[in-house]
Amino acid sequence: MPTYTVKYSNFKLSLKQKKFIADGITKTHSKFTGANTFFAQVIFHKNENKSHFIGGKLVRNKEIFLNGQIRAGRTSTIKKNLILGLREVLIKNTKLKSDCLWVYLEDLPPQQMIEYGEILPKSGEEKKWFKSLSTSLKKRLKRIEK
């Protein structure tokens, strides 16, 4: 369901910071959407030196960009609360000022997404989807769930 990609320039994130950010993103997504935590995937990419530009100019200060691909069907209020919560996760765990943060959410139709080898359900139909899974996959997902 949600895949969050974190790209950052001109600083390093420690493994501990990545863990806290990933955990914060996962919990924030679950809190505001009601989705199980085992759906949240967080991927980190450090931008290569001198490969990030804004307005055609090389970025020299610390910047972080979070792109979240989520299932379509959630209200604008839920998405507003989610995006603000994600901003706070980044501020708390990087100590960057808010004007160095970029957070984007993209809605994807669930019927155009496969996770764990299965087409995803519409928002709110997770329990029905979960029941249709194989026993081994259910056990795997229960181990991931927080």
PDB file of N, CA, C and O in Angstrom, residues 3 5 19 21 44 53 55-56 61 64 80 101:
ATOM      1  N   THR A   3       4.195   3.253  -0.216  1.00  0.00           N
ATOM      2  CA  THR A   3       5.642   3.179  -0.377  1.00  0.00           C
ATOM      3  C   THR A   3       6.147   4.601  -0.241  1.00  0.00           C
ATOM      4  O   THR A   3       5.741   5.489  -0.992  1.00  0.00           O
ATOM      5  N   THR A   5       9.440   7.011  -0.269  1.00  0.00           N
ATOM      6  CA  THR A   5      10.832   7.132  -0.682  1.00  0.00           C
ATOM      7  C   THR A   5      11.387   8.417  -0.093  1.00  0.00           C
ATOM      8  O   THR A   5      10.813   9.491  -0.290  1.00  0.00           O
ATOM      9  N   LYS A  19      16.072   4.274  10.965  1.00  0.00           N
ATOM     10  CA  LYS A  19      15.137   3.417  11.704  1.00  0.00           C
ATOM     11  C   LYS A  19      14.032   4.255  12.336  1.00  0.00           C
ATOM     12  O   LYS A  19      12.848   3.911  12.235  1.00  0.00           O
ATOM     13  N   ILE A  21      13.032   7.293  11.475  1.00  0.00           N
ATOM     14  CA  ILE A  21      12.212   7.893  10.421  1.00  0.00           C
ATOM     15  C   ILE A  21      11.254   6.850   9.846  1.00  0.00           C
ATOM     16  O   ILE A  21      10.061   7.110   9.683  1.00  0.00           O
ATOM     17  N   PHE A  44      15.254   4.521   1.463  1.00  0.00           N
ATOM     18  CA  PHE A  44      16.128   5.691   1.569  1.00  0.00           C
ATOM     19  C   PHE A  44      17.109   5.744   0.396  1.00  0.00           C
ATOM     20  O   PHE A  44      17.670   4.719   0.009  1.00  0.00           O
ATOM     21  N   PHE A  53      19.332  19.845  -7.857  1.00  0.00           N
ATOM     22  CA  PHE A  53      19.188  21.232  -8.287  1.00  0.00           C
ATOM     23  C   PHE A  53      17.770  21.697  -8.003  1.00  0.00           C
ATOM     24  O   PHE A  53      16.815  20.935  -8.111  1.00  0.00           O
ATOM     25  N   GLY A  55      15.449  25.108  -9.159  1.00  0.00           N
ATOM     26  CA  GLY A  55      15.452  26.309  -9.983  1.00  0.00           C
ATOM     27  C   GLY A  55      16.666  26.389 -10.895  1.00  0.00           C
ATOM     28  O   GLY A  55      17.110  27.485 -11.233  1.00  0.00           O
ATOM     29  N   GLY A  56      17.225  25.240 -11.247  1.00  0.00           N
ATOM     30  CA  GLY A  56      18.394  25.203 -12.117  1.00  0.00           C
ATOM     31  C   GLY A  56      19.708  25.464 -11.405  1.00  0.00           C
ATOM     32  O   GLY A  56      20.758  25.496 -12.031  1.00  0.00           O
ATOM     33  N   ASN A  61      22.618  23.415   0.514  1.00  0.00           N
ATOM     34  CA  ASN A  61      22.214  23.191   1.902  1.00  0.00           C
ATOM     35  C   ASN A  61      21.537  21.829   2.033  1.00  0.00           C
ATOM     36  O   ASN A  61      21.257  21.148   1.061  1.00  0.00           O
ATOM     37  N   ILE A  64      15.638  17.448   2.322  1.00  0.00           N
ATOM     38  CA  ILE A  64      15.088  16.089   2.354  1.00  0.00           C
ATOM     39  C   ILE A  64      13.740  16.097   1.652  1.00  0.00           C
ATOM     40  O   ILE A  64      12.951  17.039   1.797  1.00  0.00           O
ATOM     41  N   LYS A  80      -4.404  15.551   4.649  1.00  0.00           N
ATOM     42  CA  LYS A  80      -3.780  16.731   5.252  1.00  0.00           C
ATOM     43  C   LYS A  80      -3.128  16.356   6.582  1.00  0.00           C
ATOM     44  O   LYS A  80      -1.980  16.726   6.850  1.00  0.00           O
ATOM     45  N   LEU A 101      12.328  20.891   3.858  1.00  0.00           N
ATOM     46  CA  LEU A 101      11.577  19.642   3.730  1.00  0.00           C
ATOM     47  C   LEU A 101      10.597  19.718   2.571  1.00  0.00           C
ATOM     48  O   LEU A 101       9.969  20.751   2.343  1.00  0.00           O
TER      49      LEU A 101
END
